[in-house]
Amino acid sequence: MLKMHNINKVFRTEVVETHALRDFSLHVAEGEFVTVTGPSGCGKTTFLNIAGLLETASSGQYLLDGEDVSALNDFQRAKMRNQKIGFIFQSFNLMPDLNLFDNVDVPLRYRGVKAAERKDRIERALDAVGLLSRKKHLPAQLSGGQQQRVAIARALVGEPRFLLADEPTGNLDSNTAEGVMELLHSINSQGTTIIMVTHDAVLASRSARNIQILDGRIIDDRRAHQKAA
Amino acid sequence: MEFGPILRALLRNKLGVMLIALQIAFTMTVTVNAVYIIDQRSERMARPSGLDEANIFHLSSVGYGNNFNESVASTEDLALIKAIPGVVDVTVMNAIPVSGSGSSTGVGIEPDRPETSVQTAMYTSDENVLNALGLNLVSGRAFSTNDVRRGGRDMERSHSVAILTTALAERIYPGEGMQAVGRTIHSPGGRTMEIIGLVERLQTPWPESSFIEQSMLIPEVVDDGSTLYIVRTVPGERDRIMTEVEELLAAQGHERILRNNRAFEETRENSYRLDSVMATILYVVIGTLMFITAMGIVGLAVFSINRRRKQIGTRRALGATRPDILRYFLLENLLISGSGVVLGAVLTLAFNMFLVQTFDMPRIDWFYAPVGMLLLIILGQLASLAPAAKASGIAPALATRSV
């Protein structure tokens, strides 16, 4: 599903050069639920951005769903994000002026899906996260947990094969976070590959695979059966 | 297209949108009516006088000494001017067309019936007038030497011949104007005039008058101490001959002053100066309003984009291409400008009705409002293009940053 080989990412300014990722290699198989942990500034978000085609690597090879994405232009990358990747952000990133229905509609519009099909998909996605009855509400009228559920509905509505979650529970209380995690595990159980960046060691320990990053390198890559062993 | 979500989002941020829409509506109202006024004035200024304008100049000779004999001086002057190489013809007249000053009278088909008379400018001149002005005779004949009367203010005038403009003839004889030659018309004081010719066009001295195309030429040269010469030259020789004529006449003495040696084009320009100044002022007003409106649109777009940088990054992360973002903001502006121009169209018509009722202006032509709407929408799109292009350059990675 995802293959990174010797990925480097360097941020350059006039005075300083920062290596966010160094010879970063990773293989994530289809259907896996991988958590990524590490201290602040270790390169988690950079990895997520490159994996989600939000940024390009400075060097190295990245195959997503078998396709080498290194040579794709901006337009092709946008289309690939829209068709294959779902995003869940720490602060939800909902459009405050749009109601829930219109928020979930955003990725479908960029895909050019017809209105009737969009309506059907949006209602199914909102129903899946238990918020269909509030589809005309604005994000500000919902709790944090509910907003994250809307963001999950938005990520799922395009039926992506690959879901990237950036600290999805970081702004939620523990009970709400638990609900969101259950939802993500349920989505994963239906075949969607998930990579989740988190600070929360407890959540990380519950995933089938956990990767630890330090100074732009993978320092640990454990699978659940290894931990159990 | 995202009309629905954009419209619903705009309706949740009414104030800024309403202010810009109102500004667009106000700009359109003022601009469309101002352009209409400019067009009206330009149309007025462009009306042909009937004269060979580019090749005509005029000069006045005003006697001041006891020995000044206007008739003698005038006869000598005309002969001298006519002999200058490059002069096509010269005549004497009582007034200059479109100059702002002249004589008028009423003429009708029945004597002593002022209620049926038609108002007309009255030019007096000699047998050379048609050629000297470059008028186009469309029916009948020009004045002959025998037609021309010369004398003082008290000379006998009960009967004469006259040449009319076709517009005046048509007004006197509706539907039969072109058959007016040979008929007799009457003016106040029991004067009768036989129509001997029709000219295509000769405007009155008053650009503002409602009867600007209604003029009449009478073959009279009145000695009243002042002679107005109208000289027509071959193309390209006017300015040289103007100087030569003045020097030549000055050298003759005659105890008179020569003044107002001017090209007809200058006289015409002076007469329409107010129109041209008003057009310039209105152009400045339109330009200023357009600029302010464009800046308002840019300001709103930039503010709106800066406020939504993370949203734009999120849209890009969710699959929006750069053209998608560009289109989004242009569409948003289209909705704002669209509401502004619809309101502007209503205000434009209302303001025009006010002008019609208050200042007796003509009603605006139907196409001004749609053309104005289109122009303001184009202005809005152009003004928001640069901010929208900048927005489309926002990186998708902004979605994961904590800004």
XYZ file of C-alpha atoms in Angstrom:
632
model
C 0.000 0.000 0.000
C 2.707 2.452 1.072
C 6.408 1.983 0.376
C 8.964 4.602 1.276
C 12.584 3.979 0.459
C 15.402 6.213 1.692
C 13.180 9.262 1.937
C 14.945 12.464 2.981
C 13.327 15.768 3.687
C 15.457 18.841 4.201
C 14.094 22.280 5.047
C 16.507 25.001 4.048
C 16.622 28.622 5.026
C 19.395 31.117 4.322
C 21.148 30.262 7.562
C 20.116 26.794 8.561
C 19.417 23.384 7.058
C 17.052 21.086 8.957
C 16.855 17.380 8.193
C 13.291 16.450 9.082
C 13.539 12.918 7.681
C 16.760 10.959 7.098
C 16.919 7.804 4.996
C 13.376 7.040 6.036
C 12.169 3.676 4.785
C 8.813 2.131 5.594
C 6.414 -0.418 4.162
C 2.793 -0.376 5.232
C 0.639 -3.210 3.900
C -2.978 -2.850 2.888
C -5.391 -3.003 5.826
C -2.811 -2.209 8.517
C -3.437 0.184 11.415
C -0.113 1.868 12.150
C 0.500 4.411 14.862
C 3.444 6.767 14.650
C 4.871 8.189 17.844
C 7.810 10.283 18.857
C 8.690 13.519 20.620
C 7.802 16.936 19.230
C 9.966 17.883 16.271
C 11.017 14.301 15.544
C 9.533 14.371 12.016
C 6.100 12.782 12.582
C 4.168 15.512 10.832
C 6.697 15.719 8.005
C 6.303 11.968 7.479
C 2.516 12.383 7.512
C 2.686 15.259 5.037
C 4.865 13.297 2.638
C 2.773 10.168 3.037
C -0.374 12.223 2.355
C 1.195 13.970 -0.667
C 0.897 17.316 1.115
C 4.635 17.823 0.692
C 7.274 16.357 -1.567
C 10.386 14.547 -0.354
C 13.819 16.033 -1.031
C 15.035 12.625 -2.189
C 14.097 8.966 -2.085
C 11.321 6.898 -3.563
C 7.705 6.769 -2.489
C 5.243 4.284 -3.944
C 1.606 4.732 -3.019
C -0.721 1.947 -4.073
C 2.036 0.761 -6.418
C 2.471 4.140 -8.107
C 5.666 6.156 -7.847
C 4.392 9.539 -6.695
C 7.768 11.303 -6.732
C 7.310 12.510 -10.307
C 3.674 13.599 -10.019
C 2.908 17.282 -10.557
C 0.795 19.394 -8.222
C -2.418 18.718 -10.135
C -1.876 14.938 -10.200
C -1.007 14.899 -6.514
C -4.214 16.785 -5.692
C -6.242 14.276 -7.707
C -4.511 11.354 -5.986
C -5.140 12.866 -2.526
C -8.768 13.310 -3.436
C -9.249 9.781 -4.742
C -7.070 7.630 -2.517
C -6.396 9.404 0.776
C -8.608 10.502 3.622
C -7.346 13.023 6.187
C -8.275 13.523 9.816
C -6.703 16.537 11.525
C -6.009 17.295 15.170
C -8.112 20.460 15.163
C -10.744 18.925 12.849
C -10.255 21.582 10.127
C -13.965 21.895 9.404
C -15.183 24.920 7.439
C -16.929 27.036 10.089
C -19.283 28.716 7.586
C -20.521 25.458 6.104
C -23.039 23.141 7.711
C -22.143 19.490 8.320
C -23.620 18.341 5.026
C -21.609 20.905 3.043
C -18.459 20.113 5.030
C -18.642 16.427 4.208
C -19.473 17.380 0.623
C -16.122 19.162 0.054
C -13.975 16.228 -1.208
C -16.811 14.830 -3.314
C -17.235 18.132 -5.167
C -13.563 18.081 -6.101
C -14.054 14.595 -7.444
C -16.925 15.723 -9.655
C -19.491 13.299 -8.202
C -23.065 14.001 -9.320
C -25.420 15.717 -6.864
C -27.744 12.764 -6.226
C -24.862 10.393 -5.518
C -23.158 12.987 -3.327
C -26.287 13.379 -1.232
C -26.586 9.639 -0.781
C -22.925 9.226 0.187
C -22.892 12.210 2.548
C -25.973 10.993 4.374
C -24.492 7.516 4.712
C -21.197 8.927 6.026
C -22.955 11.186 8.537
C -25.172 8.294 9.576
C -22.094 6.134 10.132
C -20.753 8.661 12.650
C -24.202 9.191 14.209
C -24.698 12.779 13.109
C -27.143 12.562 10.232
C -29.875 14.277 12.206
C -27.629 17.314 12.625
C -26.579 17.706 9.017
C -27.877 21.286 8.837
C -25.967 22.355 11.946
C -22.794 24.403 11.856
C -19.572 22.971 13.343
C -19.660 25.567 16.122
C -22.934 24.044 17.311
C -21.227 20.696 18.001
C -18.895 19.412 20.718
C -15.239 18.650 19.941
C -15.912 14.917 19.686
C -18.826 15.481 17.356
C -16.725 17.776 15.191
C -14.052 15.092 14.920
C -16.752 12.617 13.908
C -17.796 14.987 11.135
C -14.147 15.187 10.065
C -14.038 11.382 9.994
C -17.224 11.329 7.919
C -15.578 13.792 5.541
C -12.483 11.574 5.330
C -14.573 8.466 4.687
C -17.126 9.848 2.261
C -14.776 9.408 -0.682
C -14.171 5.791 0.344
C -10.378 6.201 0.441
C -8.071 3.190 0.630
C -5.733 5.027 2.927
C -6.574 7.142 5.975
C -4.058 9.520 7.582
C -4.882 10.818 11.029
C -2.833 13.588 12.634
C -3.361 13.473 16.407
C -7.093 12.836 15.923
C -7.704 12.675 19.662
C -5.276 15.437 20.651
C -8.027 17.982 21.295
C -10.502 15.589 22.886
C -11.140 14.415 26.427
C -10.373 10.777 27.177
C -13.961 9.505 26.900
C -14.514 11.226 23.597
C -11.083 10.109 22.395
C -12.056 6.550 23.211
C -15.158 6.865 21.035
C -13.140 8.237 18.146
C -10.590 5.437 18.435
C -13.359 2.842 18.392
C -14.657 4.423 15.237
C -11.199 4.334 13.631
C -10.691 0.686 14.569
C -14.074 -0.123 13.128
C -13.111 1.625 9.864
C -9.828 -0.280 9.798
C -11.628 -3.542 10.347
C -13.505 -2.911 7.099
C -10.189 -2.866 5.177
C -9.082 0.755 5.204
C -5.368 1.233 5.854
C -4.797 3.760 8.646
C -1.685 5.618 9.703
C -2.188 7.653 12.850
C 0.284 10.084 14.367
C -0.162 10.413 18.112
C 1.516 11.536 21.285
C -0.574 9.180 23.341
C 1.457 6.106 24.280
C -1.643 4.247 25.513
C -3.426 4.654 22.195
C -0.241 3.681 20.372
C 0.124 0.551 22.406
C -3.348 -0.571 21.345
C -2.564 -0.470 17.626
C -1.395 -3.498 15.694
C 1.807 -1.742 14.731
C 3.662 1.170 16.266
C 6.528 3.076 14.759
C 8.707 5.356 16.803
C 10.554 8.196 15.154
C 13.467 10.178 16.538
C 15.436 12.835 14.680
C 13.825 11.916 11.394
C 14.628 8.189 11.629
C 12.596 5.147 12.576
C 14.079 3.897 15.789
C 11.480 1.252 16.549
C 8.912 -0.639 14.481
C 6.886 -3.052 16.606
C 3.921 -5.190 15.761
C 1.396 -6.265 18.382
C 2.448 -9.951 18.386
C 6.062 -8.867 18.938
C 4.990 -6.799 21.933
C 2.998 -9.682 23.237
C 5.977 -11.930 22.796
C -19.890 24.438 -9.356
C -20.079 25.391 -5.719
C -22.737 28.104 -5.926
C -24.821 26.657 -3.097
C -22.151 26.234 -0.393
C -20.459 29.546 -1.306
C -23.756 31.404 -1.185
C -24.691 29.857 2.149
C -21.242 30.697 3.555
C -21.529 34.294 2.300
C -24.922 34.662 3.917
C -23.282 33.862 7.255
C -20.857 36.784 6.777
C -23.322 39.367 5.586
C -21.775 42.642 6.671
C -18.573 42.736 4.603
C -20.354 41.236 1.628
C -23.224 43.710 1.877
C -20.863 46.682 2.077
C -18.997 45.634 -1.049
C -22.240 44.783 -2.870
C -23.598 48.236 -1.951
C -20.387 49.859 -3.140
C -20.660 48.007 -6.453
C -24.332 49.015 -6.750
C -23.507 52.662 -6.037
C -20.598 52.628 -8.496
C -22.796 51.112 -11.163
C -25.582 53.636 -10.570
C -23.244 56.610 -10.862
C -21.144 55.130 -13.657
C -24.016 54.116 -15.931
C -25.814 57.433 -15.558
C -22.564 59.364 -15.955
C -21.641 57.408 -19.090
C -25.107 58.093 -20.448
C -24.686 61.819 -19.797
C -21.236 61.742 -21.429
C -22.671 59.929 -24.443
C -25.437 62.502 -24.742
C -22.930 65.354 -24.566
C -20.535 63.661 -26.983
C -23.376 63.095 -29.417
C -24.283 66.788 -29.158
C -20.692 67.865 -29.643
C -20.304 65.595 -32.663
C -23.312 67.021 -34.549
C -22.138 68.502 -37.862
C -22.814 72.204 -38.263
C -23.210 71.941 -42.037
C -20.085 74.064 -42.599
C -16.705 73.060 -44.019
C -15.477 73.462 -40.439
C -11.812 72.597 -40.848
C -11.218 75.258 -43.526
C -13.204 78.229 -42.248
C -12.218 81.168 -40.103
C -13.869 84.461 -39.243
C -12.766 88.001 -38.556
C -14.643 91.106 -37.417
C -14.060 94.647 -38.584
C -15.462 97.309 -36.247
C -15.274 100.986 -37.279
C -14.496 103.655 -34.685
C -13.605 106.844 -36.619
C -15.973 109.427 -38.120
C -14.495 108.758 -41.538
C -15.157 105.039 -41.426
C -17.386 103.983 -44.302
C -18.448 100.448 -43.692
C -19.818 99.840 -47.174
C -16.627 101.013 -48.865
C -14.364 99.184 -46.443
C -16.365 96.005 -46.766
C -16.342 96.045 -50.554
C -12.571 96.604 -50.563
C -11.950 93.965 -47.911
C -13.974 91.309 -49.712
C -12.100 91.946 -52.956
C -8.711 91.825 -51.191
C -9.500 88.639 -49.298
C -10.896 86.897 -52.346
C -7.719 87.705 -54.291
C -5.489 85.882 -51.793
C -4.302 82.581 -53.256
C -5.851 79.694 -51.352
C -9.095 81.505 -50.489
C -12.095 79.527 -51.763
C -14.638 82.247 -50.995
C -15.528 84.958 -48.512
C -18.825 86.342 -47.292
C -20.231 88.742 -44.720
C -22.719 87.521 -42.136
C -24.587 88.770 -39.120
C -23.673 85.764 -36.950
C -21.484 82.669 -36.768
C -23.169 79.262 -36.498
C -22.717 77.495 -33.117
C -21.021 80.600 -31.679
C -23.610 81.324 -29.000
C -24.768 84.659 -30.430
C -27.160 85.467 -33.276
C -30.720 86.407 -34.317
C -33.887 84.387 -34.382
C -37.436 84.904 -35.582
C -40.634 82.979 -36.139
C -41.840 81.954 -39.599
C -45.120 80.432 -40.695
C -47.302 79.761 -43.685
C -49.911 82.327 -42.649
C -49.238 86.010 -41.938
C -49.800 87.373 -38.427
C -50.449 83.951 -36.884
C -47.660 83.725 -34.324
C -49.235 80.624 -32.751
C -48.573 78.656 -35.952
C -45.078 79.984 -36.541
C -41.886 77.940 -36.282
C -38.800 79.264 -34.548
C -35.671 79.668 -36.655
C -32.241 81.233 -36.608
C -31.960 84.100 -39.080
C -28.674 84.634 -40.860
C -28.172 87.565 -43.193
C -25.454 87.323 -45.814
C -24.571 87.914 -49.463
C -24.574 85.894 -52.662
C -21.365 84.037 -51.715
C -22.642 82.530 -48.522
C -23.213 78.949 -49.692
C -19.753 78.573 -51.136
C -18.064 80.508 -48.337
C -19.610 78.255 -45.688
C -19.413 75.090 -47.767
C -23.155 74.452 -47.428
C -24.807 71.722 -49.457
C -27.676 73.068 -51.583
C -30.130 70.197 -52.036
C -32.937 72.010 -53.833
C -33.542 75.354 -55.643
C -30.834 77.903 -56.220
C -28.293 80.066 -54.414
C -28.647 83.813 -53.935
C -27.827 85.981 -56.955
C -26.255 89.436 -56.758
C -29.667 90.924 -57.538
C -31.237 89.188 -54.548
C -28.931 90.907 -52.068
C -30.103 94.117 -50.426
C -27.635 96.460 -48.871
C -28.346 99.353 -46.572
C -28.811 100.556 -43.040
C -30.922 99.065 -40.302
C -33.985 100.888 -41.601
C -33.877 99.530 -45.162
C -37.061 98.177 -46.709
C -37.563 94.494 -45.850
C -41.189 93.669 -46.524
C -40.376 91.113 -49.197
C -37.321 89.034 -49.887
C -36.158 85.598 -50.882
C -34.808 83.022 -48.413
C -32.892 79.770 -48.253
C -33.988 77.345 -45.531
C -32.474 74.264 -44.001
C -34.363 71.082 -44.858
C -35.139 70.647 -41.145
C -36.868 74.057 -41.037
C -38.764 73.402 -44.273
C -39.944 70.041 -42.964
C -41.088 71.682 -39.761
C -43.073 74.324 -41.664
C -44.425 71.844 -44.219
C -44.542 68.486 -42.466
C -44.037 65.688 -44.959
C -43.526 68.162 -47.825
C -40.374 69.926 -46.735
C -38.429 68.994 -49.843
C -41.116 70.619 -51.992
C -40.886 73.964 -50.187
C -39.021 75.813 -52.935
C -41.308 78.392 -54.556
C -43.587 78.703 -51.541
C -43.980 81.808 -49.431
C -43.507 82.125 -45.693
C -44.262 84.969 -43.314
C -42.502 86.425 -40.322
C -43.693 88.989 -37.726
C -44.119 92.565 -38.935
C -45.792 91.567 -42.198
C -42.620 90.379 -43.889
C -42.977 87.777 -46.626
C -40.213 85.592 -48.009
C -40.160 83.377 -51.042
C -38.215 80.167 -50.517
C -35.703 79.814 -53.349
C -33.482 77.071 -52.003
C -32.915 74.393 -49.380
C -29.594 73.487 -47.762
C -28.994 70.122 -46.171
C -27.783 71.546 -42.878
C -26.887 74.823 -41.183
C -26.991 74.891 -37.419
C -28.237 77.865 -35.402
C -25.803 79.960 -33.328
C -27.052 78.301 -30.120
C -25.795 74.783 -29.363
C -28.273 74.455 -26.488
C -31.357 75.386 -28.517
C -34.136 72.913 -29.151
C -34.314 74.023 -32.798
C -30.607 73.796 -33.611
C -31.170 72.499 -37.145
C -33.741 75.188 -38.075
C -32.006 78.047 -39.840
C -32.837 80.529 -42.585
C -30.560 82.633 -44.799
C -31.736 86.069 -45.984
C -29.791 87.977 -48.691
C -29.125 91.167 -46.751
C -26.017 93.097 -45.857
C -26.741 95.614 -43.130
C -24.352 98.490 -42.478
C -24.312 98.822 -38.709
C -20.662 99.699 -38.066
C -19.460 96.135 -37.712
C -18.701 93.581 -40.404
C -18.188 89.894 -39.815
C -16.188 88.154 -42.545
C -16.358 84.399 -42.969
C -13.506 83.037 -45.062
C -13.170 79.544 -46.502
C -9.769 78.339 -47.649
C -8.423 75.339 -49.463
C -7.454 72.501 -47.066
C -4.241 73.118 -45.135
C -4.043 76.866 -45.870
C -6.348 78.222 -43.219
C -3.830 79.215 -40.554
C -1.506 80.911 -43.012
C -4.345 82.833 -44.627
C -5.755 83.917 -41.253
C -2.529 85.783 -40.547
C -2.267 87.141 -44.051
C -5.836 88.459 -44.060
C -5.421 90.259 -40.771
C -2.169 91.893 -41.884
C -3.660 92.859 -45.237
C -6.786 94.453 -43.787
C -4.833 96.196 -41.052
C -2.675 97.788 -43.726
C -5.779 99.343 -45.322
C -6.400 101.708 -42.399
C -10.137 102.627 -42.495
C -10.249 103.700 -38.816
C -11.430 100.331 -37.676
C -10.396 97.590 -35.316
C -9.895 94.043 -36.515
C -10.735 91.427 -33.892
C -11.794 87.876 -33.199
C -9.644 86.400 -35.947
C -10.447 82.778 -35.115
C -10.715 79.418 -36.756
C -14.274 78.117 -36.768
C -13.051 75.000 -34.961
C -11.902 77.164 -32.037
C -15.262 78.946 -31.886
C -17.016 75.607 -31.894
C -14.713 74.272 -29.186
C -15.428 77.322 -27.008
C -19.160 76.848 -27.428
C -18.965 73.244 -26.314
C -16.381 73.846 -23.592
C -18.868 73.257 -20.787
C -19.880 69.922 -22.295
C -16.308 68.859 -22.708
C -15.357 69.938 -19.162
C -18.362 68.096 -17.769
C -17.406 64.953 -19.706
C -13.861 65.169 -18.334
C -15.110 65.605 -14.753
C -17.474 62.669 -15.156
C -14.662 60.513 -16.561
C -12.576 61.363 -13.482
C -15.510 60.517 -11.185
C -16.061 57.201 -12.976
C -12.363 56.345 -12.877
C -12.117 57.201 -9.185
C -15.211 55.206 -8.283
C -14.029 52.220 -10.302
C -10.629 52.368 -8.634
C -12.105 52.621 -5.125
C -14.511 49.770 -5.853
C -11.731 47.614 -7.280
C -9.609 48.318 -4.192
C -12.595 47.432 -1.979
C -12.980 44.119 -3.779
C -9.246 43.425 -3.512
C -9.328 44.360 0.181
C -12.263 42.083 0.942
C -10.730 39.242 -1.058
C -7.329 39.571 0.636
C -8.918 39.796 4.098
C -11.152 36.863 3.372
C -8.267 34.756 2.048
C -5.940 35.592 4.940
C -8.706 34.674 7.374
C -9.150 31.317 5.662
C -5.589 30.250 4.899
C -5.942 27.040 6.916
C -9.302 26.311 5.282
C -7.696 26.736 1.873
C -4.871 24.408 2.903
C -7.472 21.897 4.089
C -9.360 22.138 0.792
C -6.087 21.514 -1.032
C -5.405 18.516 1.254
C -8.855 17.157 0.496
C -8.168 17.234 -3.217
C -8.723 20.777 -4.484
C -6.387 21.622 -7.339
C -5.012 25.148 -7.766
C -7.613 25.920 -10.453
C -10.314 24.697 -8.029
C -9.193 27.271 -5.438
C -8.896 30.014 -8.055
C -12.391 29.192 -9.308
C -13.776 29.163 -5.761
C -12.702 32.729 -5.041
C -13.679 34.031 -8.470
C -17.071 32.406 -8.011
C -17.394 33.955 -4.575
C -16.637 37.362 -6.073
C -19.101 36.694 -8.885
C -21.860 36.152 -6.331
C -20.958 39.345 -4.452
C -20.612 41.396 -7.646
C -23.738 39.757 -9.053
C -25.856 40.857 -6.095
C -24.258 44.317 -6.331
C -25.036 44.777 -10.009
C -28.612 43.518 -9.666
C -29.178 46.106 -6.946
C -27.191 48.560 -9.079
C -29.500 48.013 -12.056
C -32.529 48.885 -9.930
C -30.796 51.960 -8.481
C -29.562 53.015 -11.944
C -33.079 53.072 -13.331
C -34.439 54.809 -10.217
C -31.700 57.466 -10.391
C -32.340 57.961 -14.097
C -36.049 58.450 -13.419
C -35.083 61.084 -10.868
C -32.870 62.841 -13.453
C -35.615 62.635 -16.078
C -38.184 64.152 -13.755
C -35.931 66.751 -12.144
C -33.675 67.879 -14.987
C -35.786 66.923 -17.994
C -33.070 64.569 -19.221
C -33.866 61.879 -21.772
C -34.638 58.413 -20.462
C -31.661 56.072 -20.418
C -31.419 53.573 -23.292
C -32.234 50.001 -22.238
C -28.798 48.545 -22.973
C -26.865 50.822 -20.590
C -27.839 48.829 -17.479
C -26.857 45.364 -18.811
C -23.607 46.726 -20.254
C -22.881 48.389 -16.888
C -23.636 45.116 -15.077
C -21.271 43.220 -17.337
C -18.489 45.777 -16.914
C -18.785 45.802 -13.113
C -18.730 42.001 -13.038
C -15.607 42.012 -15.214
C -14.085 44.633 -12.888
C -14.898 42.423 -9.892
C -13.360 39.366 -11.510
C -10.223 41.259 -12.502
C -9.892 42.807 -9.034
C -10.201 39.447 -7.298
C -7.966 37.597 -9.770
C -4.658 38.419 -8.067
C -5.836 37.536 -4.511
C -7.494 34.373 -5.843
C -4.290 33.386 -7.642
C -2.380 33.959 -4.418
C -4.875 31.792 -2.529
C -4.444 29.000 -5.052
C -0.741 28.974 -4.213
C -1.365 28.107 -0.547
C 0.311 24.790 0.215
C -1.823 21.808 1.240
C 0.632 21.143 4.065
C -0.841 24.186 5.812
C -3.709 21.902 6.820
C -1.497 20.074 9.340
C 0.210 23.162 10.764
C -1.003 24.734 13.970
C -1.614 28.248 12.599
